[in-house]
PDB file of C-alpha atoms in Angstrom:
ATOM      1  CA  MET C  61      12.601 -12.338  13.877  1.00 86.00           C
ATOM      2  CA  SER C  62       9.098 -12.059  15.368  1.00 91.00           C
ATOM      3  CA  GLU C  63       8.890  -8.449  14.079  1.00 93.00           C
ATOM      4  CA  LEU C  64       9.639  -9.611  10.564  1.00 91.00           C
ATOM      5  CA  ILE C  65       7.089 -12.372  10.684  1.00 95.00           C
ATOM      6  CA  MET C  66       4.438 -10.007  12.095  1.00 95.00           C
ATOM      7  CA  ALA C  67       5.163  -7.508   9.303  1.00 94.00           C
ATOM      8  CA  VAL C  68       5.059 -10.048   6.514  1.00 93.00           C
ATOM      9  CA  VAL C  69       1.783 -11.642   7.845  1.00 95.00           C
ATOM     10  CA  PHE C  70      -0.098  -8.389   8.299  1.00 94.00           C
ATOM     11  CA  LEU C  71       1.346  -6.196   5.547  1.00 93.00           C
ATOM     12  CA  SER C  72       1.417  -8.978   2.863  1.00 92.00           C
ATOM     13  CA  LEU C  73      -0.394 -12.196   3.575  1.00 93.00           C
ATOM     14  CA  VAL C  74      -3.630 -10.760   5.119  1.00 93.00           C
ATOM     15  CA  PRO C  75      -4.080  -8.262   2.238  1.00 90.00           C
ATOM     16  CA  ALA C  76      -3.296 -10.942  -0.334  1.00 90.00           C
ATOM     17  CA  CYS C  77      -6.227 -13.023   0.949  1.00 91.00           C
ATOM     18  CA  ALA C  78      -8.670 -10.538  -0.537  1.00 85.00           C
ATOM     19  CA  TYR C  79      -8.490 -12.079  -3.992  1.00 82.00           C
ATOM     20  CA  PRO C  80      -9.090 -15.719  -2.962  1.00 86.00           C
ATOM     21  CA  MET C  81     -11.807 -14.585  -0.538  1.00 84.00           C
ATOM     22  CA  ALA C  82     -13.491 -12.695  -3.317  1.00 78.00           C
ATOM     23  CA  LYS C  83     -13.519 -15.831  -5.480  1.00 79.00           C
ATOM     24  CA  LEU C  84     -15.196 -17.834  -2.725  1.00 78.00           C
ATOM     25  CA  ARG C  85     -18.303 -15.740  -3.233  1.00 69.00           C
ATOM     26  CA  LYS C  86     -21.167 -17.808  -4.598  1.00 58.00           C
ATOM     27  CA  ASN C  87     -22.801 -15.092  -6.728  1.00 62.00           C
ATOM     28  CA  ALA C  88     -21.014 -14.486 -10.003  1.00 50.00           C
ATOM     29  CA  GLU C  89     -22.096 -10.835  -9.917  1.00 57.00           C
ATOM     30  CA  GLU C  90     -20.389 -10.440  -6.553  1.00 55.00           C
ATOM     31  CA  ASN C  91     -17.159 -11.876  -7.938  1.00 58.00           C
ATOM     32  CA  SER C  92     -16.344  -8.770  -9.849  1.00 75.00           C
ATOM     33  CA  ARG C  93     -13.245  -6.586  -9.886  1.00 75.00           C
ATOM     34  CA  GLU C  94     -15.109  -4.216  -7.703  1.00 78.00           C
ATOM     35  CA  THR C  95     -15.702  -6.936  -5.131  1.00 80.00           C
ATOM     36  CA  GLN C  96     -11.984  -7.714  -5.167  1.00 80.00           C
ATOM     37  CA  ARG C  97     -11.190  -4.009  -4.659  1.00 81.00           C
ATOM     38  CA  ASN C  98     -13.647  -3.823  -1.757  1.00 84.00           C
ATOM     39  CA  MET C  99     -12.374  -6.930  -0.131  1.00 87.00           C
ATOM     40  CA  ALA C 100      -8.778  -5.634  -0.532  1.00 86.00           C
ATOM     41  CA  PHE C 101      -9.684  -2.349   1.231  1.00 88.00           C
ATOM     42  CA  ILE C 102     -11.200  -4.176   4.143  1.00 91.00           C
ATOM     43  CA  LEU C 103      -8.235  -6.660   4.571  1.00 93.00           C
ATOM     44  CA  ASN C 104      -5.656  -3.953   4.019  1.00 93.00           C
ATOM     45  CA  LEU C 105      -7.252  -1.680   6.644  1.00 94.00           C
ATOM     46  CA  GLY C 106      -7.513  -4.680   9.090  1.00 95.00           C
ATOM     47  CA  GLY C 107      -4.105  -6.028   8.404  1.00 95.00           C
ATOM     48  CA  TYR C 108      -2.340  -2.607   8.568  1.00 96.00           C
ATOM     49  CA  LEU C 109      -4.118  -1.594  11.705  1.00 97.00           C
ATOM     50  CA  ILE C 110      -3.208  -4.846  13.487  1.00 97.00           C
ATOM     51  CA  ALA C 111       0.350  -4.575  12.231  1.00 96.00           C
ATOM     52  CA  PHE C 112       0.690  -1.013  13.623  1.00 96.00           C
ATOM     53  CA  LEU C 113      -0.822  -1.969  16.958  1.00 97.00           C
ATOM     54  CA  ALA C 114       1.365  -5.059  17.224  1.00 97.00           C
ATOM     55  CA  GLY C 115       4.339  -2.988  16.303  1.00 96.00           C
ATOM     56  CA  LYS C 116       3.601  -0.669  19.240  1.00 95.00           C
ATOM     57  CA  ILE C 117       3.049  -3.578  21.606  1.00 96.00           C
ATOM     58  CA  MET C 118       6.241  -5.354  20.427  1.00 96.00           C
ATOM     59  CA  HIS C 119       8.262  -2.136  20.607  1.00 96.00           C
ATOM     60  CA  CYS C 120       9.472  -2.588  16.963  1.00 94.00           C
ATOM     61  CA  SER C 121      12.393  -0.684  15.655  1.00 92.00           C
ATOM     62  CA  GLU C 122      11.899   2.926  14.624  1.00 89.00           C
ATOM     63  CA  MET C 123      12.466   2.077  10.961  1.00 90.00           C
ATOM     64  CA  LEU C 124       9.741  -0.646  11.039  1.00 93.00           C
ATOM     65  CA  MET C 125       7.403   1.560  12.927  1.00 93.00           C
ATOM     66  CA  CYS C 126       7.911   4.157  10.220  1.00 93.00           C
ATOM     67  CA  VAL C 127       6.790   1.610   7.602  1.00 94.00           C
ATOM     68  CA  LEU C 128       3.905   0.446   9.741  1.00 95.00           C
ATOM     69  CA  PHE C 129       2.678   3.943  10.372  1.00 95.00           C
ATOM     70  CA  SER C 130       2.934   4.917   6.731  1.00 96.00           C
ATOM     71  CA  TYR C 131       1.005   1.916   5.466  1.00 96.00           C
ATOM     72  CA  LEU C 132      -1.759   2.511   7.962  1.00 97.00           C
ATOM     73  CA  LEU C 133      -1.973   6.186   7.000  1.00 97.00           C
ATOM     74  CA  ALA C 134      -1.897   5.233   3.349  1.00 97.00           C
ATOM     75  CA  VAL C 135      -4.797   2.879   3.623  1.00 96.00           C
ATOM     76  CA  LEU C 136      -6.781   5.455   5.555  1.00 97.00           C
ATOM     77  CA  ILE C 137      -6.175   8.107   2.916  1.00 97.00           C
ATOM     78  CA  LEU C 138      -6.828   5.682   0.056  1.00 96.00           C
ATOM     79  CA  THR C 139     -10.068   4.586   1.687  1.00 94.00           C
ATOM     80  CA  PHE C 140     -11.200   8.149   2.085  1.00 96.00           C
ATOM     81  CA  LEU C 141     -10.277   8.977  -1.554  1.00 96.00           C
ATOM     82  CA  ASN C 142     -11.836   5.926  -3.106  1.00 93.00           C
ATOM     83  CA  LYS C 143     -14.945   5.462  -0.891  1.00 91.00           C
ATOM     84  CA  ILE C 144     -15.830   8.989   0.218  1.00 94.00           C
ATOM     85  CA  CYS C 145     -14.416  11.256  -2.520  1.00 96.00           C
ATOM     86  CA  LYS C 146     -15.013   8.662  -5.274  1.00 94.00           C
ATOM     87  CA  ILE C 147     -11.458   9.285  -6.581  1.00 95.00           C
ATOM     88  CA  ARG C 148     -10.098   5.957  -7.843  1.00 93.00           C
ATOM     89  CA  ALA C 149      -6.536   5.948  -6.483  1.00 95.00           C
ATOM     90  CA  SER C 150      -4.634   2.676  -6.908  1.00 94.00           C
ATOM     91  CA  GLY C 151      -3.752   0.884  -3.662  1.00 91.00           C
ATOM     92  CA  HIS C 152      -1.253  -1.173  -5.610  1.00 91.00           C
ATOM     93  CA  ALA C 153       0.507   1.946  -6.968  1.00 96.00           C
ATOM     94  CA  CYS C 154       0.612   3.374  -3.436  1.00 96.00           C
ATOM     95  CA  SER C 155       1.878   0.159  -1.899  1.00 92.00           C
ATOM     96  CA  CYS C 156       4.685  -0.268  -4.296  1.00 93.00           C
ATOM     97  CA  THR C 157       5.685   3.397  -4.439  1.00 97.00           C
ATOM     98  CA  LEU C 158       6.009   3.708  -0.614  1.00 96.00           C
ATOM     99  CA  PRO C 159       8.807   1.121  -0.263  1.00 94.00           C
ATOM    100  CA  TYR C 160      10.659   2.755  -3.274  1.00 96.00           C
ATOM    101  CA  LEU C 161      10.471   6.085  -1.452  1.00 96.00           C
ATOM    102  CA  PHE C 162      11.783   4.629   1.822  1.00 94.00           C
ATOM    103  CA  LEU C 163      14.496   2.600   0.107  1.00 94.00           C
ATOM    104  CA  SER C 164      15.545   5.635  -1.903  1.00 94.00           C
ATOM    105  CA  TYR C 165      15.635   7.775   1.291  1.00 92.00           C
ATOM    106  CA  TRP C 166      17.410   5.328   3.481  1.00 91.00           C
ATOM    107  CA  LEU C 167      19.864   3.838   0.897  1.00 93.00           C
ATOM    108  CA  ASN C 168      20.390   6.657  -1.552  1.00 87.00           C
ATOM    109  CA  GLY C 169      22.754   6.234  -4.552  1.00 87.00           C
ATOM    110  CA  VAL C 170      22.018   3.705  -7.194  1.00 93.00           C
ATOM    111  CA  THR C 171      19.028   2.530  -5.224  1.00 95.00           C
ATOM    112  CA  ILE C 172      17.068   5.555  -6.478  1.00 95.00           C
ATOM    113  CA  LEU C 173      17.726   4.587 -10.116  1.00 96.00           C
ATOM    114  CA  ILE C 174      16.667   0.974  -9.479  1.00 96.00           C
ATOM    115  CA  CYS C 175      13.497   2.093  -7.702  1.00 96.00           C
ATOM    116  CA  MET C 176      12.618   4.394 -10.570  1.00 96.00           C
ATOM    117  CA  ILE C 177      13.157   1.609 -13.064  1.00 97.00           C
ATOM    118  CA  LEU C 178      11.004  -0.846 -11.120  1.00 97.00           C
ATOM    119  CA  TYR C 179       8.353   1.814 -10.689  1.00 97.00           C
ATOM    120  CA  GLY C 180       8.285   2.433 -14.449  1.00 97.00           C
ATOM    121  CA  ILE C 181       7.895  -1.295 -15.133  1.00 97.00           C
ATOM    122  CA  GLU C 182       5.056  -1.579 -12.630  1.00 96.00           C
ATOM    123  CA  PHE C 183       3.364   1.590 -14.044  1.00 97.00           C
ATOM    124  CA  TRP C 184       3.568   0.214 -17.574  1.00 97.00           C
ATOM    125  CA  ALA C 185       2.375  -3.326 -16.618  1.00 97.00           C
ATOM    126  CA  SER C 186      -0.532  -2.120 -14.618  1.00 95.00           C
ATOM    127  CA  VAL C 187      -1.771   0.149 -17.355  1.00 96.00           C
ATOM    128  CA  GLN C 188      -0.967  -2.355 -20.189  1.00 96.00           C
ATOM    129  CA  LEU C 189      -2.887  -5.111 -18.376  1.00 95.00           C
ATOM    130  CA  LYS C 190      -5.731  -2.695 -17.809  1.00 92.00           C
ATOM    131  CA  ARG C 191      -5.696  -3.238 -14.051  1.00 89.00           C
ATOM    132  CA  HIS C 192      -5.506   0.590 -13.655  1.00 93.00           C
ATOM    133  CA  THR C 193      -5.800   3.671 -15.768  1.00 96.00           C
ATOM    134  CA  VAL C 194      -2.903   6.105 -15.868  1.00 97.00           C
ATOM    135  CA  SER C 195      -4.835   8.501 -13.621  1.00 97.00           C
ATOM    136  CA  GLU C 196      -5.642   5.804 -11.034  1.00 97.00           C
ATOM    137  CA  PHE C 197      -1.965   4.682 -10.896  1.00 97.00           C
ATOM    138  CA  LEU C 198      -0.767   8.262 -10.648  1.00 97.00           C
ATOM    139  CA  ALA C 199      -3.355   9.089  -7.874  1.00 98.00           C
ATOM    140  CA  GLY C 200      -2.027   6.098  -5.877  1.00 97.00           C
ATOM    141  CA  SER C 201       1.530   7.142  -6.433  1.00 98.00           C
ATOM    142  CA  ILE C 202       0.802  10.746  -5.411  1.00 98.00           C
ATOM    143  CA  THR C 203      -0.873   9.351  -2.295  1.00 98.00           C
ATOM    144  CA  ALA C 204       2.387   7.470  -1.482  1.00 98.00           C
ATOM    145  CA  PHE C 205       4.350  10.755  -1.807  1.00 98.00           C
ATOM    146  CA  VAL C 206       1.934  12.555   0.530  1.00 98.00           C
ATOM    147  CA  VAL C 207       2.080   9.724   3.039  1.00 98.00           C
ATOM    148  CA  PHE C 208       5.913   9.680   2.868  1.00 97.00           C
ATOM    149  CA  GLY C 209       5.999  13.389   3.504  1.00 96.00           C
ATOM    150  CA  ILE C 210       3.536  13.217   6.441  1.00 96.00           C
ATOM    151  CA  THR C 211       5.426  10.278   7.941  1.00 94.00           C
ATOM    152  CA  ALA C 212       8.750  12.088   7.570  1.00 92.00           C
ATOM    153  CA  LEU C 213       7.413  15.239   9.225  1.00 92.00           C
ATOM    154  CA  TYR C 214       5.560  13.303  11.943  1.00 87.00           C
ATOM    155  CA  LEU C 215       8.454  11.088  12.791  1.00 83.00           C
ATOM    156  CA  GLY C 216      11.053  13.789  12.240  1.00 81.00           C
ATOM    157  CA  PHE C 217      13.377  12.253   9.720  1.00 73.00           C
ATOM    158  CA  PHE C 218      13.390  15.243   7.250  1.00 62.00           C
TER     159      PHE C 218
END
């Protein structure tokens, strides 16, 4: 149970704090979408790093360590792409595509179809609501596929 609580806190709650924290900024100019994105990158990196280290210390299951490792790797790659290469890749797209890939791999069957439908809905909503462009969403999704492949090779489940 402690593994589950740790994962929820550091993979979900800590990153979700980026948006309220961005709103606490006094300067209206600082409370932009870009400020939210920057805050999200900082809290995701911190939360995912702590989750990975805590997972190692707690001797979490191999499956959970796979998820923790992949999320840490994803945020490192996304940070590199977005901040160094100036390629806007959606962290949201990556963080929703990764679980779909793991679920499809681990559960097979009808799960793959359900994940594809959910991905399609998220893709449509993100573009329709203008949170991301098609290329940003696809770049984040491709990042998830790359991370999934690296994780699979590194942890030997391919």
